[in-house]
Amino acid sequence: MAGEDEDLPRDAKIVKTLLKSMGVEEYEPRVIHQFLELWYRYVVDVLTDAQVYSEHAGKPAIDCDDVKLAIQSKVNFSFSQPPPREVLLELARNRNKIPLPKSIAGPGVALPPEQDTLISPNYQLAIPKKQSAQAVEEMEEDEEPAEPNPPPPQEQKPSDLPQGTPQRVSFPLAKRTK
């Protein structure tokens, strides 16, 4: 184990020492590499932001104030404080003023209404209406030579539903026997 510590880079040794100081005795070796990656990514982000702040201020180089500002903006962006306890209590009081709906307790498990379940039909089929006599004749004219005296078109009876209105159709599922 002492031989392993000698082969580690200085930053890895620091991470290992930090883990030991926090009471972490057992961990996988890749944990150190993950912490190092997180550490490097954070430092690069902070220094990049500090460079942007420095350029915006017209400074030739990054100084301590730029780094502090970058860290502060990173903390403000990454971590948010929870609202004060008084605000949470007021929100809870307002929410709890509204009573829960009365439940109609019956035997068995209470289920949601049928329209809110996944087993209710959730589709509509548009059933095409019968073609009018005139449309049938036009199709026949395209297929066969026209008769010299075609019969007069028959009047179509009005249906109960206007054309193009979808009708709800569902089919019960039968139990399968094995």
Tab-separated table of C-alpha atoms in Angstrom:
chain	number	residue	atom	x	y	z
A	1	MET	CA	0.000	0.000	0.000
A	2	ALA	CA	2.917	2.352	0.707
A	3	GLY	CA	4.224	1.599	-2.779
A	4	GLU	CA	0.891	2.659	-4.268
A	5	ASP	CA	1.028	6.027	-2.483
A	6	GLU	CA	4.470	6.776	-3.922
A	7	ASP	CA	3.195	6.250	-7.485
A	8	LEU	CA	0.229	8.617	-7.057
A	9	PRO	CA	0.451	12.223	-8.218
A	10	ARG	CA	0.451	14.952	-5.590
A	11	ASP	CA	-3.222	15.894	-6.234
A	12	ALA	CA	-4.327	12.280	-5.852
A	13	LYS	CA	-2.477	12.067	-2.548
A	14	ILE	CA	-4.299	15.213	-1.385
A	15	VAL	CA	-7.671	13.698	-2.310
A	16	LYS	CA	-6.742	10.491	-0.498
A	17	THR	CA	-5.741	12.483	2.600
A	18	LEU	CA	-9.030	14.418	2.451
A	19	LEU	CA	-11.014	11.183	2.288
A	20	LYS	CA	-9.116	9.804	5.312
A	21	SER	CA	-9.651	13.022	7.290
A	22	MET	CA	-13.410	12.741	6.676
A	23	GLY	CA	-13.464	9.183	8.018
A	24	VAL	CA	-13.753	7.385	4.681
A	25	GLU	CA	-11.645	4.255	5.007
A	26	GLU	CA	-12.918	2.043	2.179
A	27	TYR	CA	-13.526	3.221	-1.372
A	28	GLU	CA	-12.830	2.089	-4.899
A	29	PRO	CA	-9.617	3.411	-6.486
A	30	ARG	CA	-11.564	5.161	-9.243
A	31	VAL	CA	-13.199	7.424	-6.627
A	32	ILE	CA	-9.931	9.356	-6.413
A	33	HIS	CA	-9.900	9.825	-10.194
A	34	GLN	CA	-13.535	10.971	-10.167
A	35	PHE	CA	-12.787	13.543	-7.459
A	36	LEU	CA	-9.752	14.751	-9.400
A	37	GLU	CA	-11.823	15.151	-12.558
A	38	LEU	CA	-14.473	17.110	-10.652
A	39	TRP	CA	-11.782	19.219	-9.003
A	40	TYR	CA	-10.026	20.036	-12.298
A	41	ARG	CA	-13.308	20.840	-14.062
A	42	TYR	CA	-14.314	23.203	-11.248
A	43	VAL	CA	-10.928	24.983	-11.284
A	44	VAL	CA	-11.044	25.393	-15.073
A	45	ASP	CA	-14.586	26.818	-14.908
A	46	VAL	CA	-13.658	29.276	-12.149
A	47	LEU	CA	-10.480	30.432	-13.911
A	48	THR	CA	-12.318	30.809	-17.221
A	49	ASP	CA	-14.952	32.978	-15.541
A	50	ALA	CA	-12.225	34.968	-13.769
A	51	GLN	CA	-10.507	35.593	-17.104
A	52	VAL	CA	-13.783	36.864	-18.591
A	53	TYR	CA	-14.256	39.209	-15.617
A	54	SER	CA	-10.676	40.417	-15.915
A	55	GLU	CA	-11.037	41.135	-19.657
A	56	HIS	CA	-14.337	42.938	-19.023
A	57	ALA	CA	-12.622	45.168	-16.434
A	58	GLY	CA	-9.807	45.894	-18.894
A	59	LYS	CA	-7.119	44.339	-16.707
A	60	PRO	CA	-4.038	42.784	-18.313
A	61	ALA	CA	-4.104	39.731	-15.971
A	62	ILE	CA	-6.385	37.873	-13.581
A	63	ASP	CA	-6.174	39.054	-9.990
A	64	CYS	CA	-7.571	37.820	-6.669
A	65	ASP	CA	-10.778	39.876	-6.954
A	66	ASP	CA	-11.611	38.269	-10.313
A	67	VAL	CA	-11.201	34.780	-8.831
A	68	LYS	CA	-13.319	35.688	-5.778
A	69	LEU	CA	-16.049	37.067	-8.052
A	70	ALA	CA	-15.948	33.932	-10.204
A	71	ILE	CA	-16.207	31.661	-7.144
A	72	GLN	CA	-19.056	33.750	-5.721
A	73	SER	CA	-20.991	33.605	-9.001
A	74	LYS	CA	-20.393	29.846	-9.207
A	75	VAL	CA	-21.702	29.394	-5.638
A	76	ASN	CA	-24.739	31.579	-6.313
A	77	PHE	CA	-25.457	29.728	-9.545
A	78	SER	CA	-24.868	26.198	-8.237
A	79	PHE	CA	-26.325	26.356	-4.749
A	80	SER	CA	-29.541	28.002	-3.683
A	81	GLN	CA	-30.670	28.609	-0.140
A	82	PRO	CA	-34.060	27.241	0.887
A	83	PRO	CA	-36.694	29.855	1.705
A	84	PRO	CA	-36.931	30.993	5.333
A	85	ARG	CA	-38.975	28.863	7.711
A	86	GLU	CA	-41.653	31.559	8.056
A	87	VAL	CA	-42.262	31.580	4.303
A	88	LEU	CA	-42.568	27.791	4.217
A	89	LEU	CA	-45.002	27.820	7.165
A	90	GLU	CA	-47.161	30.464	5.460
A	91	LEU	CA	-47.236	28.423	2.237
A	92	ALA	CA	-48.185	25.310	4.214
A	93	ARG	CA	-50.999	27.179	6.030
A	94	ASN	CA	-52.408	28.469	2.741
A	95	ARG	CA	-52.238	25.036	1.139
A	96	ASN	CA	-53.782	23.294	4.141
A	97	LYS	CA	-56.760	25.680	4.184
A	98	ILE	CA	-58.127	23.832	1.163
A	99	PRO	CA	-59.828	20.649	2.415
A	100	LEU	CA	-59.154	17.333	0.739
A	101	PRO	CA	-62.002	15.933	-1.360
A	102	LYS	CA	-64.355	13.573	0.447
A	103	SER	CA	-63.593	10.006	-0.403
A	104	ILE	CA	-66.417	7.610	-1.007
A	105	ALA	CA	-64.961	4.631	0.715
A	106	GLY	CA	-66.398	1.390	-0.517
A	107	PRO	CA	-65.228	-2.154	-0.216
A	108	GLY	CA	-61.932	-2.910	-1.901
A	109	VAL	CA	-59.367	-0.631	-3.430
A	110	ALA	CA	-60.453	2.851	-4.516
A	111	LEU	CA	-59.825	3.255	-8.256
A	112	PRO	CA	-59.756	6.434	-10.332
A	113	PRO	CA	-62.610	7.222	-12.735
A	114	GLU	CA	-62.659	5.076	-15.859
A	115	GLN	CA	-61.682	7.924	-18.198
A	116	ASP	CA	-58.450	8.355	-16.200
A	117	THR	CA	-57.371	4.719	-16.407
A	118	LEU	CA	-55.176	3.058	-18.982
A	119	ILE	CA	-57.768	0.385	-19.730
A	120	SER	CA	-60.424	2.752	-21.077
A	121	PRO	CA	-60.649	3.190	-24.858
A	122	ASN	CA	-58.445	6.096	-25.851
A	123	TYR	CA	-58.983	6.104	-29.591
A	124	GLN	CA	-61.708	6.928	-32.077
A	125	LEU	CA	-62.324	5.237	-35.387
A	126	ALA	CA	-63.729	7.182	-38.306
A	127	ILE	CA	-66.058	4.783	-40.094
A	128	PRO	CA	-66.434	5.804	-43.747
A	129	LYS	CA	-69.999	6.367	-44.931
A	130	LYS	CA	-71.422	4.551	-47.942
A	131	GLN	CA	-70.543	6.288	-51.154
A	132	SER	CA	-73.296	8.229	-52.879
A	133	ALA	CA	-74.747	6.855	-56.096
A	134	GLN	CA	-73.138	9.672	-58.055
A	135	ALA	CA	-69.689	8.819	-56.714
A	136	VAL	CA	-70.209	5.134	-57.554
A	137	GLU	CA	-71.227	6.085	-61.105
A	138	GLU	CA	-68.129	8.217	-61.522
A	139	MET	CA	-65.987	5.284	-60.470
A	140	GLU	CA	-67.825	2.973	-62.855
A	141	GLU	CA	-67.373	5.437	-65.713
A	142	ASP	CA	-63.638	5.326	-65.177
A	143	GLU	CA	-63.579	1.529	-65.236
A	144	GLU	CA	-66.209	0.662	-67.889
A	145	PRO	CA	-67.440	2.349	-71.041
A	146	ALA	CA	-70.389	4.632	-70.266
A	147	GLU	CA	-73.923	3.520	-71.031
A	148	PRO	CA	-75.847	5.740	-73.463
A	149	ASN	CA	-78.757	6.231	-70.998
A	150	PRO	CA	-77.491	6.005	-67.408
A	151	PRO	CA	-80.162	5.603	-64.727
A	152	PRO	CA	-80.978	8.766	-62.762
A	153	PRO	CA	-79.033	9.152	-59.516
A	154	GLN	CA	-80.850	7.966	-56.420
A	155	GLU	CA	-81.327	10.304	-53.528
A	156	GLN	CA	-79.237	9.460	-50.517
A	157	LYS	CA	-81.030	9.093	-47.221
A	158	PRO	CA	-79.746	11.455	-44.551
A	159	SER	CA	-77.923	9.553	-41.837
A	160	ASP	CA	-78.139	10.164	-38.117
A	161	LEU	CA	-74.596	11.569	-37.916
A	162	PRO	CA	-73.110	14.210	-40.202
A	163	GLN	CA	-70.375	12.927	-42.495
A	164	GLY	CA	-66.859	13.068	-41.130
A	165	THR	CA	-67.919	12.751	-37.485
A	166	PRO	CA	-65.820	10.091	-35.768
A	167	GLN	CA	-67.660	7.403	-33.865
A	168	ARG	CA	-66.332	5.875	-30.661
A	169	VAL	CA	-65.843	2.147	-31.029
A	170	SER	CA	-64.436	-0.201	-28.426
A	171	PHE	CA	-64.120	-3.945	-28.320
A	172	PRO	CA	-64.206	-5.964	-25.097
A	173	LEU	CA	-61.238	-8.234	-24.635
A	174	ALA	CA	-62.107	-11.866	-24.003
A	175	LYS	CA	-60.143	-13.921	-21.513
A	176	ARG	CA	-57.773	-16.332	-23.188
A	177	THR	CA	-57.756	-19.920	-22.045
A	178	LYS	CA	-54.471	-21.727	-21.776
